[in-house]
Amino acid sequence: MDIHNKRFETLSVTHGEHESTTSDVAEDVVVPIHLTSTYAVGGLNPDADLESLNPDAGEYLYSRLSNPTRNALEHRLAAMEGGEYGMAFASGTAAIVSTVMATVQPGDHVVAFDDLYGGTKTMLSRLFEERLGVDVTLVDARDPDAVADAVRPETELLWMETPTNPLMRLCDIAALADVAHDAGALLGVDNTFVSPYFQQPLALGADVVVHSTTKYLNGHSDSVGGAVVTDDETLAGEIRFLQQVGMGNMLSPFDAYMVLRGTKTLPLRMERHQENALAVADYLESHDLVTAVHYPGLESHPQHDLAKRQMSGYGGVLSFELDAELAGVEQFLGALREFPLAVSLGGVESLVEHPATMTHSPLTQAARDELGITDSLVRMSVGVEHIADLLADLERGFDALESAQEKTAATSD
Ligand SMILES: *Cc1c(COP(=O)(O)O)cnc(C)c1O
């Protein structure tokens, strides 16, 4: 089937669905959840090549290797990222560890953004550096020259995220693809933060893209999963080996169904996430008790030009600095009702998170200081609710902060 003349909004609703419907009972419009762990093969086939079963040709043996529901999702994910090969994993973490594992060996070197997702940073240091003898250099990848300077002859992989969490820093995917390819290395991009609807790293020159589908792709905060998409056949083969045999960290049929369902509304959700986030960012930027707002859609974002160049939208995550000490931040957060205090992001419901004591608490104070993660930094995943309710809620937070600050001032007078 030629998918290349279809638009994203069409692929995200139907692509993969029909090809993988194996039911002989009815012409399902939606692929069922194939819960079976194994498949009756009908008879002996001494010539069968178990290493390369083709699910598209109906070749199924065992569900860890392939499953019709997962296969449908893998086709959908590849189409949405504009790539050839898609693979669905049990988590974003599983997708990342498999991709990095497929590209490096002991003695190799990786250059990564110093502002990566906390779990990925820990994985790179505790698993790849400490156990597997892979050297990792973290750099401020906002500057492509800093990345180029960190590259060595044994560098096999550049690992990037853009925008980053929680400071919404960007790196220039096209420039870094040049740096990687000049060095004979691959560029991997974690595209979780704005989804393929707003940013397509493969088209900008990246070699492989990963996602935590837990976030925008599933979009409803009710499934944990991950994805990898690449055009590189050899790399895809290595990653698939790890997914199916080397690690067995594939996505379950139920979660594959959840993500298939979630992706159908991704374009609609992303538009509303962005509209709401921009309104929240504008409101925060004009507030006296806010000293900084980090959102790539704002003209005040130092990399707004790059954002306009490589993204078609800015997503729903932003962070900001309150003009308050930790106690004041607590008052603000405690007064919010539409923004439960919780990690994760990308669901239809708004969430608020305090990086210094939650996602980034495993870092030392010095490491947080160096990254710019202060006690007064607050991150929001802005959902798709009515904007008036979200702004009214923030007003409630600021009222609580103001009265707490007045009380402190009164007692110290
Ligand atoms: C959440 C997240 C991950 C990890 O994904 P899990 O599904 O939690 O394993 C990786 N990268 C980014 C940018 C994330 O936000």
Short mmCIF file of C-alpha atoms and ligand atoms in Angstrom, two decimals, residues 90-96 116-120 159 161 163-165 190-193 210-215 223-226 344-345 379, ligand 1:
data_model
loop_
_atom_site.label_atom_id
_atom_site.label_comp_id
_atom_site.label_asym_id
_atom_site.label_seq_id
_atom_site.Cartn_x
_atom_site.Cartn_y
_atom_site.Cartn_z
CA ALA A 90 7.09 -2.46 27.01
CA SER A 91 8.19 1.08 27.97
CA GLY A 92 10.04 4.07 26.62
CA THR A 93 12.96 2.86 28.73
CA ALA A 94 12.87 -0.54 26.99
CA ALA A 95 12.87 1.21 23.60
CA ILE A 96 15.87 3.34 24.59
CA LEU A 116 18.24 14.17 29.06
CA TYR A 117 15.30 12.46 30.74
CA GLY A 118 16.55 11.42 34.20
CA GLY A 119 16.02 7.69 33.67
CA THR A 120 17.98 7.75 30.42
CA TRP A 159 21.77 10.56 21.83
CA GLU A 161 16.13 14.81 23.15
CA PRO A 163 12.67 19.71 23.68
CA THR A 164 14.23 18.54 26.95
CA ASN A 165 12.63 17.96 30.30
CA ASP A 190 13.92 10.81 21.77
CA ASN A 191 10.85 12.51 20.24
CA THR A 192 8.54 11.99 23.23
CA PHE A 193 8.01 15.63 24.17
CA VAL A 210 12.31 6.64 20.05
CA HIS A 211 9.22 7.41 22.12
CA SER A 212 7.75 6.80 25.47
CA THR A 213 4.25 6.03 24.14
CA THR A 214 3.21 6.41 27.78
CA LYS A 215 3.05 10.14 27.04
CA SER A 223 -0.67 2.60 29.52
CA VAL A 224 3.12 2.34 29.72
CA GLY A 225 4.92 1.66 26.44
CA GLY A 226 7.67 2.64 24.03
CA SER A 344 4.63 11.97 33.73
CA LEU A 345 3.04 14.10 31.01
CA ARG A 379 6.72 21.94 35.30
C1 LIG B 1 8.82 9.21 30.19
C2 LIG B 1 10.00 9.39 29.31
C3 LIG B 1 10.89 8.35 29.05
C4 LIG B 1 10.76 6.99 29.71
O1 LIG B 1 9.63 6.33 29.24
P1 LIG B 1 8.87 5.20 30.11
O2 LIG B 1 7.71 4.86 29.24
O3 LIG B 1 8.51 5.81 31.42
O4 LIG B 1 9.84 4.08 30.28
C5 LIG B 1 11.95 8.58 28.20
N1 LIG B 1 12.13 9.78 27.62
C6 LIG B 1 11.31 10.81 27.85
C7 LIG B 1 11.57 12.13 27.19
C8 LIG B 1 10.21 10.66 28.70
O5 LIG B 1 9.41 11.70 28.94
#
